[in-house]
Structures are given as C-alpha cells and as structure tokens.
Amino acid sequence: MNSELNSAGNWKCGKCNEPLVMEKTKVKYLDGSFEVELLKCPKCKMVLIDESLATGKMLEVEKSLEDK
C-alpha cells in the first residue's frame, strides 16, 4: 500500500486517498492467526504496517513462533 501523510498528520491511502482508520485485522503467520488493531483503508481494505511495527513487535512474534 502506498500511504502518505496529509497536513493534519493522519495517514491516507495512496491508492484511494481515504484517511486510514484503526480496525481489528486478522494477521496470519505459519499456523497461527491473530487479531490486532492496525491502520486500514476503509475503501480498498489495504493495511498499513509501518517500519517500527514490522521490524519491532512483528519480528519478535515471528521469532517466537518459529522457535516453537
């Protein structure tokens, strides 16, 4: 998803130009699935996973699941 910051500091979808909203989203990895609150476009349903989430918390969860 291409996202850009508007002047108010809120994320907008680069495809639809709609403001992103926090929404429970199902995330699947290996044999598990989890529901987490993520920024999502209300029109096209694309999800924003920012760099800090991808390289931080998600990386920790990924390593934890792979160790099991």
mmCIF file with all atom_site columns, N, CA and C in Angstrom:
data_model
loop_
_atom_site.group_PDB
_atom_site.id
_atom_site.type_symbol
_atom_site.label_atom_id
_atom_site.label_alt_id
_atom_site.label_comp_id
_atom_site.label_asym_id
_atom_site.label_entity_id
_atom_site.label_seq_id
_atom_site.pdbx_PDB_ins_code
_atom_site.Cartn_x
_atom_site.Cartn_y
_atom_site.Cartn_z
_atom_site.occupancy
_atom_site.B_iso_or_equiv
_atom_site.pdbx_formal_charge
_atom_site.auth_seq_id
_atom_site.auth_comp_id
_atom_site.auth_asym_id
_atom_site.auth_atom_id
_atom_site.pdbx_PDB_model_num
ATOM 1   N N  . MET A 1 1  ? 0.847   -1.163  0.000  1.00 0.00 ? 1  MET A N  1
ATOM 2   C CA . MET A 1 1  ? 0.000   0.000   0.000  1.00 0.00 ? 1  MET A CA 1
ATOM 3   C C  . MET A 1 1  ? 0.891   1.223   0.000  1.00 0.00 ? 1  MET A C  1
ATOM 4   N N  . ASN A 1 2  ? 0.648   2.145   -0.873 1.00 0.00 ? 2  ASN A N  1
ATOM 5   C CA . ASN A 1 2  ? 1.340   3.419   -0.843 1.00 0.00 ? 2  ASN A CA 1
ATOM 6   C C  . ASN A 1 2  ? 0.547   4.344   0.055  1.00 0.00 ? 2  ASN A C  1
ATOM 7   N N  . SER A 1 3  ? 1.167   4.852   1.092  1.00 0.00 ? 3  SER A N  1
ATOM 8   C CA . SER A 1 3  ? 0.493   5.757   2.014  1.00 0.00 ? 3  SER A CA 1
ATOM 9   C C  . SER A 1 3  ? 1.287   7.039   2.111  1.00 0.00 ? 3  SER A C  1
ATOM 10  N N  . GLU A 1 4  ? 0.587   8.104   2.411  1.00 0.00 ? 4  GLU A N  1
ATOM 11  C CA . GLU A 1 4  ? 1.257   9.376   2.547  1.00 0.00 ? 4  GLU A CA 1
ATOM 12  C C  . GLU A 1 4  ? 0.661   10.109  3.727  1.00 0.00 ? 4  GLU A C  1
ATOM 13  N N  . LEU A 1 5  ? 1.428   11.030  4.306  1.00 0.00 ? 5  LEU A N  1
ATOM 14  C CA . LEU A 1 5  ? 0.970   11.821  5.430  1.00 0.00 ? 5  LEU A CA 1
ATOM 15  C C  . LEU A 1 5  ? 0.300   13.079  4.906  1.00 0.00 ? 5  LEU A C  1
ATOM 16  N N  . ASN A 1 6  ? -0.926  13.349  5.371  1.00 0.00 ? 6  ASN A N  1
ATOM 17  C CA . ASN A 1 6  ? -1.553  14.604  4.973  1.00 0.00 ? 6  ASN A CA 1
ATOM 18  C C  . ASN A 1 6  ? -1.139  15.711  5.942  1.00 0.00 ? 6  ASN A C  1
ATOM 19  N N  . SER A 1 7  ? -1.571  16.930  5.720  1.00 0.00 ? 7  SER A N  1
ATOM 20  C CA . SER A 1 7  ? -1.113  18.059  6.525  1.00 0.00 ? 7  SER A CA 1
ATOM 21  C C  . SER A 1 7  ? -1.532  17.956  7.979  1.00 0.00 ? 7  SER A C  1
ATOM 22  N N  . ALA A 1 8  ? -2.599  17.213  8.293  1.00 0.00 ? 8  ALA A N  1
ATOM 23  C CA . ALA A 1 8  ? -3.055  17.049  9.674  1.00 0.00 ? 8  ALA A CA 1
ATOM 24  C C  . ALA A 1 8  ? -2.240  15.998  10.411 1.00 0.00 ? 8  ALA A C  1
ATOM 25  N N  . GLY A 1 9  ? -1.357  15.274  9.698  1.00 0.00 ? 9  GLY A N  1
ATOM 26  C CA . GLY A 1 9  ? -0.547  14.257  10.350 1.00 0.00 ? 9  GLY A CA 1
ATOM 27  C C  . GLY A 1 9  ? -1.211  12.900  10.381 1.00 0.00 ? 9  GLY A C  1
ATOM 28  N N  . ASN A 1 10 ? -2.315  12.728  9.699  1.00 0.00 ? 10 ASN A N  1
ATOM 29  C CA . ASN A 1 10 ? -3.010  11.442  9.641  1.00 0.00 ? 10 ASN A CA 1
ATOM 30  C C  . ASN A 1 10 ? -2.619  10.702  8.374  1.00 0.00 ? 10 ASN A C  1
ATOM 31  N N  . TRP A 1 11 ? -2.550  9.396   8.463  1.00 0.00 ? 11 TRP A N  1
ATOM 32  C CA . TRP A 1 11 ? -2.204  8.591   7.291  1.00 0.00 ? 11 TRP A CA 1
ATOM 33  C C  . TRP A 1 11 ? -3.382  8.530   6.325  1.00 0.00 ? 11 TRP A C  1
ATOM 34  N N  . LYS A 1 12 ? -3.049  8.573   5.036  1.00 0.00 ? 12 LYS A N  1
ATOM 35  C CA . LYS A 1 12 ? -4.051  8.430   3.983  1.00 0.00 ? 12 LYS A CA 1
ATOM 36  C C  . LYS A 1 12 ? -3.590  7.337   3.029  1.00 0.00 ? 12 LYS A C  1
ATOM 37  N N  . CYS A 1 13 ? -4.533  6.637   2.442  1.00 0.00 ? 13 CYS A N  1
ATOM 38  C CA . CYS A 1 13 ? -4.237  5.600   1.468  1.00 0.00 ? 13 CYS A CA 1
ATOM 39  C C  . CYS A 1 13 ? -3.733  6.254   0.183  1.00 0.00 ? 13 CYS A C  1
ATOM 40  N N  . GLY A 1 14 ? -2.597  5.772   -0.314 1.00 0.00 ? 14 GLY A N  1
ATOM 41  C CA . GLY A 1 14 ? -2.037  6.311   -1.544 1.00 0.00 ? 14 GLY A CA 1
ATOM 42  C C  . GLY A 1 14 ? -2.840  5.925   -2.772 1.00 0.00 ? 14 GLY A C  1
ATOM 43  N N  . LYS A 1 15 ? -3.606  4.839   -2.683 1.00 0.00 ? 15 LYS A N  1
ATOM 44  C CA . LYS A 1 15 ? -4.414  4.375   -3.808 1.00 0.00 ? 15 LYS A CA 1
ATOM 45  C C  . LYS A 1 15 ? -5.763  5.106   -3.862 1.00 0.00 ? 15 LYS A C  1
ATOM 46  N N  . CYS A 1 16 ? -6.432  5.189   -2.698 1.00 0.00 ? 16 CYS A N  1
ATOM 47  C CA . CYS A 1 16 ? -7.796  5.730   -2.651 1.00 0.00 ? 16 CYS A CA 1
ATOM 48  C C  . CYS A 1 16 ? -7.876  7.154   -2.119 1.00 0.00 ? 16 CYS A C  1
ATOM 49  N N  . ASN A 1 17 ? -6.789  7.619   -1.505 1.00 0.00 ? 17 ASN A N  1
ATOM 50  C CA . ASN A 1 17 ? -6.741  8.933   -0.874 1.00 0.00 ? 17 ASN A CA 1
ATOM 51  C C  . ASN A 1 17 ? -7.719  9.063   0.287  1.00 0.00 ? 17 ASN A C  1
ATOM 52  N N  . GLU A 1 18 ? -8.122  7.942   0.866  1.00 0.00 ? 18 GLU A N  1
ATOM 53  C CA . GLU A 1 18 ? -9.024  7.930   2.019  1.00 0.00 ? 18 GLU A CA 1
ATOM 54  C C  . GLU A 1 18 ? -8.195  7.953   3.297  1.00 0.00 ? 18 GLU A C  1
ATOM 55  N N  . PRO A 1 19 ? -8.672  8.630   4.346  1.00 0.00 ? 19 PRO A N  1
ATOM 56  C CA . PRO A 1 19 ? -7.973  8.568   5.636  1.00 0.00 ? 19 PRO A CA 1
ATOM 57  C C  . PRO A 1 19 ? -8.024  7.139   6.186  1.00 0.00 ? 19 PRO A C  1
ATOM 58  N N  . LEU A 1 20 ? -6.896  6.648   6.708  1.00 0.00 ? 20 LEU A N  1
ATOM 59  C CA . LEU A 1 20 ? -6.860  5.318   7.284  1.00 0.00 ? 20 LEU A CA 1
ATOM 60  C C  . LEU A 1 20 ? -7.511  5.340   8.659  1.00 0.00 ? 20 LEU A C  1
ATOM 61  N N  . VAL A 1 21 ? -8.140  4.231   9.026  1.00 0.00 ? 21 VAL A N  1
ATOM 62  C CA . VAL A 1 21 ? -8.809  4.107   10.319 1.00 0.00 ? 21 VAL A CA 1
ATOM 63  C C  . VAL A 1 21 ? -8.258  2.887   11.056 1.00 0.00 ? 21 VAL A C  1
ATOM 64  N N  . MET A 1 22 ? -8.235  2.957   12.389 1.00 0.00 ? 22 MET A N  1
ATOM 65  C CA . MET A 1 22 ? -7.818  1.814   13.190 1.00 0.00 ? 22 MET A CA 1
ATOM 66  C C  . MET A 1 22 ? -8.944  0.780   13.150 1.00 0.00 ? 22 MET A C  1
ATOM 67  N N  . GLU A 1 23 ? -8.572  -0.456  12.821 1.00 0.00 ? 23 GLU A N  1
ATOM 68  C CA . GLU A 1 23 ? -9.569  -1.511  12.705 1.00 0.00 ? 23 GLU A CA 1
ATOM 69  C C  . GLU A 1 23 ? -8.936  -2.848  13.067 1.00 0.00 ? 23 GLU A C  1
ATOM 70  N N  . LYS A 1 24 ? -9.710  -3.704  13.739 1.00 0.00 ? 24 LYS A N  1
ATOM 71  C CA . LYS A 1 24 ? -9.211  -5.042  14.037 1.00 0.00 ? 24 LYS A CA 1
ATOM 72  C C  . LYS A 1 24 ? -8.976  -5.770  12.722 1.00 0.00 ? 24 LYS A C  1
ATOM 73  N N  . THR A 1 25 ? -7.799  -6.350  12.611 1.00 0.00 ? 25 THR A N  1
ATOM 74  C CA . THR A 1 25 ? -7.390  -7.003  11.373 1.00 0.00 ? 25 THR A CA 1
ATOM 75  C C  . THR A 1 25 ? -6.805  -8.360  11.694 1.00 0.00 ? 25 THR A C  1
ATOM 76  N N  . LYS A 1 26 ? -7.199  -9.374  10.945 1.00 0.00 ? 26 LYS A N  1
ATOM 77  C CA . LYS A 1 26 ? -6.660  -10.708 11.158 1.00 0.00 ? 26 LYS A CA 1
ATOM 78  C C  . LYS A 1 26 ? -5.310  -10.822 10.455 1.00 0.00 ? 26 LYS A C  1
ATOM 79  N N  . VAL A 1 27 ? -4.299  -11.220 11.228 1.00 0.00 ? 27 VAL A N  1
ATOM 80  C CA . VAL A 1 27 ? -2.958  -11.419 10.714 1.00 0.00 ? 27 VAL A CA 1
ATOM 81  C C  . VAL A 1 27 ? -2.631  -12.890 10.815 1.00 0.00 ? 27 VAL A C  1
ATOM 82  N N  . LYS A 1 28 ? -2.154  -13.483 9.726  1.00 0.00 ? 28 LYS A N  1
ATOM 83  C CA . LYS A 1 28 ? -1.810  -14.899 9.716  1.00 0.00 ? 28 LYS A CA 1
ATOM 84  C C  . LYS A 1 28 ? -0.309  -15.063 9.559  1.00 0.00 ? 28 LYS A C  1
ATOM 85  N N  . TYR A 1 29 ? 0.238   -16.014 10.322 1.00 0.00 ? 29 TYR A N  1
ATOM 86  C CA . TYR A 1 29 ? 1.653   -16.346 10.178 1.00 0.00 ? 29 TYR A CA 1
ATOM 87  C C  . TYR A 1 29 ? 1.826   -17.803 10.563 1.00 0.00 ? 29 TYR A C  1
ATOM 88  N N  . LEU A 1 30 ? 2.488   -18.560 9.715  1.00 0.00 ? 30 LEU A N  1
ATOM 89  C CA . LEU A 1 30 ? 2.652   -20.004 9.900  1.00 0.00 ? 30 LEU A CA 1
ATOM 90  C C  . LEU A 1 30 ? 1.279   -20.619 10.143 1.00 0.00 ? 30 LEU A C  1
ATOM 91  N N  . ASP A 1 31 ? 1.091   -21.330 11.250 1.00 0.00 ? 31 ASP A N  1
ATOM 92  C CA . ASP A 1 31 ? -0.202  -21.961 11.516 1.00 0.00 ? 31 ASP A CA 1
ATOM 93  C C  . ASP A 1 31 ? -1.095  -21.126 12.414 1.00 0.00 ? 31 ASP A C  1
ATOM 94  N N  . GLY A 1 32 ? -0.661  -19.946 12.781 1.00 0.00 ? 32 GLY A N  1
ATOM 95  C CA . GLY A 1 32 ? -1.439  -19.123 13.704 1.00 0.00 ? 32 GLY A CA 1
ATOM 96  C C  . GLY A 1 32 ? -2.077  -17.931 13.035 1.00 0.00 ? 32 GLY A C  1
ATOM 97  N N  . SER A 1 33 ? -3.140  -17.448 13.650 1.00 0.00 ? 33 SER A N  1
ATOM 98  C CA . SER A 1 33 ? -3.752  -16.198 13.205 1.00 0.00 ? 33 SER A CA 1
ATOM 99  C C  . SER A 1 33 ? -4.083  -15.381 14.447 1.00 0.00 ? 33 SER A C  1
ATOM 100 N N  . PHE A 1 34 ? -3.983  -14.065 14.297 1.00 0.00 ? 34 PHE A N  1
ATOM 101 C CA . PHE A 1 34 ? -4.150  -13.152 15.412 1.00 0.00 ? 34 PHE A CA 1
ATOM 102 C C  . PHE A 1 34 ? -4.961  -11.959 14.944 1.00 0.00 ? 34 PHE A C  1
ATOM 103 N N  . GLU A 1 35 ? -5.723  -11.370 15.861 1.00 0.00 ? 35 GLU A N  1
ATOM 104 C CA . GLU A 1 35 ? -6.410  -10.120 15.546 1.00 0.00 ? 35 GLU A CA 1
ATOM 105 C C  . GLU A 1 35 ? -5.692  -8.995  16.248 1.00 0.00 ? 35 GLU A C  1
ATOM 106 N N  . VAL A 1 36 ? -5.319  -7.971  15.477 1.00 0.00 ? 36 VAL A N  1
ATOM 107 C CA . VAL A 1 36 ? -4.632  -6.796  16.020 1.00 0.00 ? 36 VAL A CA 1
ATOM 108 C C  . VAL A 1 36 ? -5.242  -5.539  15.416 1.00 0.00 ? 36 VAL A C  1
ATOM 109 N N  . GLU A 1 37 ? -5.129  -4.438  16.152 1.00 0.00 ? 37 GLU A N  1
ATOM 110 C CA . GLU A 1 37 ? -5.601  -3.146  15.659 1.00 0.00 ? 37 GLU A CA 1
ATOM 111 C C  . GLU A 1 37 ? -4.531  -2.549  14.750 1.00 0.00 ? 37 GLU A C  1
ATOM 112 N N  . LEU A 1 38 ? -4.880  -2.331  13.494 1.00 0.00 ? 38 LEU A N  1
ATOM 113 C CA . LEU A 1 38 ? -3.955  -1.743  12.529 1.00 0.00 ? 38 LEU A CA 1
ATOM 114 C C  . LEU A 1 38 ? -4.668  -0.661  11.730 1.00 0.00 ? 38 LEU A C  1
ATOM 115 N N  . LEU A 1 39 ? -3.886  0.256   11.161 1.00 0.00 ? 39 LEU A N  1
ATOM 116 C CA . LEU A 1 39 ? -4.460  1.265   10.274 1.00 0.00 ? 39 LEU A CA 1
ATOM 117 C C  . LEU A 1 39 ? -4.858  0.605   8.964  1.00 0.00 ? 39 LEU A C  1
ATOM 118 N N  . LYS A 1 40 ? -6.081  0.878   8.511  1.00 0.00 ? 40 LYS A N  1
ATOM 119 C CA . LYS A 1 40 ? -6.625  0.223   7.327  1.00 0.00 ? 40 LYS A CA 1
ATOM 120 C C  . LYS A 1 40 ? -7.435  1.221   6.511  1.00 0.00 ? 40 LYS A C  1
ATOM 121 N N  . CYS A 1 41 ? -7.367  1.075   5.199  1.00 0.00 ? 41 CYS A N  1
ATOM 122 C CA . CYS A 1 41 ? -8.180  1.912   4.316  1.00 0.00 ? 41 CYS A CA 1
ATOM 123 C C  . CYS A 1 41 ? -9.620  1.387   4.336  1.00 0.00 ? 41 CYS A C  1
ATOM 124 N N  . PRO A 1 42 ? -10.595 2.242   4.634  1.00 0.00 ? 42 PRO A N  1
ATOM 125 C CA . PRO A 1 42 ? -11.985 1.781   4.676  1.00 0.00 ? 42 PRO A CA 1
ATOM 126 C C  . PRO A 1 42 ? -12.553 1.418   3.297  1.00 0.00 ? 42 PRO A C  1
ATOM 127 N N  . LYS A 1 43 ? -11.905 1.894   2.238  1.00 0.00 ? 43 LYS A N  1
ATOM 128 C CA . LYS A 1 43 ? -12.407 1.636   0.887  1.00 0.00 ? 43 LYS A CA 1
ATOM 129 C C  . LYS A 1 43 ? -11.803 0.377   0.274  1.00 0.00 ? 43 LYS A C  1
ATOM 130 N N  . CYS A 1 44 ? -10.478 0.297   0.172  1.00 0.00 ? 44 CYS A N  1
ATOM 131 C CA . CYS A 1 44 ? -9.845  -0.846  -0.501 1.00 0.00 ? 44 CYS A CA 1
ATOM 132 C C  . CYS A 1 44 ? -9.370  -1.923  0.480  1.00 0.00 ? 44 CYS A C  1
ATOM 133 N N  . LYS A 1 45 ? -9.424  -1.631  1.792  1.00 0.00 ? 45 LYS A N  1
ATOM 134 C CA . LYS A 1 45 ? -9.083  -2.587  2.863  1.00 0.00 ? 45 LYS A CA 1
ATOM 135 C C  . LYS A 1 45 ? -7.598  -2.912  2.965  1.00 0.00 ? 45 LYS A C  1
ATOM 136 N N  . MET A 1 46 ? -6.734  -2.164  2.289  1.00 0.00 ? 46 MET A N  1
ATOM 137 C CA . MET A 1 46 ? -5.295  -2.366  2.435  1.00 0.00 ? 46 MET A CA 1
ATOM 138 C C  . MET A 1 46 ? -4.875  -1.896  3.832  1.00 0.00 ? 46 MET A C  1
ATOM 139 N N  . VAL A 1 47 ? -3.860  -2.573  4.386  1.00 0.00 ? 47 VAL A N  1
ATOM 140 C CA . VAL A 1 47 ? -3.422  -2.310  5.751  1.00 0.00 ? 47 VAL A CA 1
ATOM 141 C C  . VAL A 1 47 ? -2.035  -1.669  5.739  1.00 0.00 ? 47 VAL A C  1
ATOM 142 N N  . LEU A 1 48 ? -1.826  -0.716  6.637  1.00 0.00 ? 48 LEU A N  1
ATOM 143 C CA . LEU A 1 48 ? -0.521  -0.096  6.803  1.00 0.00 ? 48 LEU A CA 1
ATOM 144 C C  . LEU A 1 48 ? 0.207   -0.785  7.945  1.00 0.00 ? 48 LEU A C  1
ATOM 145 N N  . ILE A 1 49 ? 1.366   -1.349  7.652  1.00 0.00 ? 49 ILE A N  1
ATOM 146 C CA . ILE A 1 49 ? 2.257   -1.866  8.684  1.00 0.00 ? 49 ILE A CA 1
ATOM 147 C C  . ILE A 1 49 ? 3.509   -1.020  8.583  1.00 0.00 ? 49 ILE A C  1
ATOM 148 N N  . ASP A 1 50 ? 3.663   -0.110  9.553  1.00 0.00 ? 50 ASP A N  1
ATOM 149 C CA . ASP A 1 50 ? 4.801   0.797   9.469  1.00 0.00 ? 50 ASP A CA 1
ATOM 150 C C  . ASP A 1 50 ? 6.100   0.085   9.840  1.00 0.00 ? 50 ASP A C  1
ATOM 151 N N  . GLU A 1 51 ? 7.204   0.739   9.554  1.00 0.00 ? 51 GLU A N  1
ATOM 152 C CA . GLU A 1 51 ? 8.519   0.121   9.725  1.00 0.00 ? 51 GLU A CA 1
ATOM 153 C C  . GLU A 1 51 ? 8.781   -0.304  11.164 1.00 0.00 ? 51 GLU A C  1
ATOM 154 N N  . SER A 1 52 ? 8.383   0.531   12.126 1.00 0.00 ? 52 SER A N  1
ATOM 155 C CA . SER A 1 52 ? 8.654   0.192   13.527 1.00 0.00 ? 52 SER A CA 1
ATOM 156 C C  . SER A 1 52 ? 7.887   -1.052  13.958 1.00 0.00 ? 52 SER A C  1
ATOM 157 N N  . LEU A 1 53 ? 6.688   -1.232  13.460 1.00 0.00 ? 53 LEU A N  1
ATOM 158 C CA . LEU A 1 53 ? 5.919   -2.437  13.779 1.00 0.00 ? 53 LEU A CA 1
ATOM 159 C C  . LEU A 1 53 ? 6.526   -3.655  13.092 1.00 0.00 ? 53 LEU A C  1
ATOM 160 N N  . ALA A 1 54 ? 6.898   -3.507  11.828 1.00 0.00 ? 54 ALA A N  1
ATOM 161 C CA . ALA A 1 54 ? 7.450   -4.633  11.067 1.00 0.00 ? 54 ALA A CA 1
ATOM 162 C C  . ALA A 1 54 ? 8.797   -5.097  11.606 1.00 0.00 ? 54 ALA A C  1
ATOM 163 N N  . THR A 1 55 ? 9.641   -4.170  12.009 1.00 0.00 ? 55 THR A N  1
ATOM 164 C CA . THR A 1 55 ? 10.975  -4.548  12.467 1.00 0.00 ? 55 THR A CA 1
ATOM 165 C C  . THR A 1 55 ? 11.050  -4.699  13.979 1.00 0.00 ? 55 THR A C  1
ATOM 166 N N  . GLY A 1 56 ? 9.983   -4.361  14.669 1.00 0.00 ? 56 GLY A N  1
ATOM 167 C CA . GLY A 1 56 ? 9.958   -4.453  16.122 1.00 0.00 ? 56 GLY A CA 1
ATOM 168 C C  . GLY A 1 56 ? 9.099   -5.602  16.599 1.00 0.00 ? 56 GLY A C  1
ATOM 169 N N  . LYS A 1 57 ? 7.874   -5.291  16.920 1.00 0.00 ? 57 LYS A N  1
ATOM 170 C CA . LYS A 1 57 ? 6.959   -6.261  17.529 1.00 0.00 ? 57 LYS A CA 1
ATOM 171 C C  . LYS A 1 57 ? 6.707   -7.471  16.634 1.00 0.00 ? 57 LYS A C  1
ATOM 172 N N  . MET A 1 58 ? 6.462   -7.254  15.343 1.00 0.00 ? 58 MET A N  1
ATOM 173 C CA . MET A 1 58 ? 6.174   -8.383  14.453 1.00 0.00 ? 58 MET A CA 1
ATOM 174 C C  . MET A 1 58 ? 7.380   -9.306  14.329 1.00 0.00 ? 58 MET A C  1
ATOM 175 N N  . LEU A 1 59 ? 8.580   -8.753  14.314 1.00 0.00 ? 59 LEU A N  1
ATOM 176 C CA . LEU A 1 59 ? 9.785   -9.561  14.240 1.00 0.00 ? 59 LEU A CA 1
ATOM 177 C C  . LEU A 1 59 ? 9.935   -10.418 15.497 1.00 0.00 ? 59 LEU A C  1
ATOM 178 N N  . GLU A 1 60 ? 9.618   -9.843  16.671 1.00 0.00 ? 60 GLU A N  1
ATOM 179 C CA . GLU A 1 60 ? 9.671   -10.592 17.928 1.00 0.00 ? 60 GLU A CA 1
ATOM 180 C C  . GLU A 1 60 ? 8.688   -11.760 17.907 1.00 0.00 ? 60 GLU A C  1
ATOM 181 N N  . VAL A 1 61 ? 7.466   -11.507 17.462 1.00 0.00 ? 61 VAL A N  1
ATOM 182 C CA . VAL A 1 61 ? 6.436   -12.551 17.396 1.00 0.00 ? 61 VAL A CA 1
ATOM 183 C C  . VAL A 1 61 ? 6.851   -13.625 16.403 1.00 0.00 ? 61 VAL A C  1
ATOM 184 N N  . GLU A 1 62 ? 7.374   -13.217 15.249 1.00 0.00 ? 62 GLU A N  1
ATOM 185 C CA . GLU A 1 62 ? 7.823   -14.164 14.230 1.00 0.00 ? 62 GLU A CA 1
ATOM 186 C C  . GLU A 1 62 ? 8.901   -15.097 14.789 1.00 0.00 ? 62 GLU A C  1
ATOM 187 N N  . LYS A 1 63 ? 9.885   -14.547 15.462 1.00 0.00 ? 63 LYS A N  1
ATOM 188 C CA . LYS A 1 63 ? 10.963  -15.361 16.032 1.00 0.00 ? 63 LYS A CA 1
ATOM 189 C C  . LYS A 1 63 ? 10.423  -16.296 17.100 1.00 0.00 ? 63 LYS A C  1
ATOM 190 N N  . SER A 1 64 ? 9.505   -15.791 17.918 1.00 0.00 ? 64 SER A N  1
ATOM 191 C CA . SER A 1 64 ? 8.913   -16.609 18.976 1.00 0.00 ? 64 SER A CA 1
ATOM 192 C C  . SER A 1 64 ? 8.150   -17.799 18.398 1.00 0.00 ? 64 SER A C  1
ATOM 193 N N  . LEU A 1 65 ? 7.384   -17.559 17.345 1.00 0.00 ? 65 LEU A N  1
ATOM 194 C CA . LEU A 1 65 ? 6.600   -18.643 16.730 1.00 0.00 ? 65 LEU A CA 1
ATOM 195 C C  . LEU A 1 65 ? 7.501   -19.660 16.040 1.00 0.00 ? 65 LEU A C  1
ATOM 196 N N  . GLU A 1 66 ? 8.569   -19.199 15.418 1.00 0.00 ? 66 GLU A N  1
ATOM 197 C CA . GLU A 1 66 ? 9.472   -20.115 14.725 1.00 0.00 ? 66 GLU A CA 1
ATOM 198 C C  . GLU A 1 66 ? 10.249  -20.989 15.697 1.00 0.00 ? 66 GLU A C  1
ATOM 199 N N  . ASP A 1 67 ? 10.459  -20.501 16.932 1.00 0.00 ? 67 ASP A N  1
ATOM 200 C CA . ASP A 1 67 ? 11.175  -21.271 17.931 1.00 0.00 ? 67 ASP A CA 1
ATOM 201 C C  . ASP A 1 67 ? 10.341  -22.406 18.515 1.00 0.00 ? 67 ASP A C  1
ATOM 202 N N  . LYS A 1 68 ? 9.031   -22.334 18.362 1.00 0.00 ? 68 LYS A N  1
ATOM 203 C CA . LYS A 1 68 ? 8.142   -23.352 18.951 1.00 0.00 ? 68 LYS A CA 1
ATOM 204 C C  . LYS A 1 68 ? 8.073   -24.593 18.142 1.00 0.00 ? 68 LYS A C  1
#
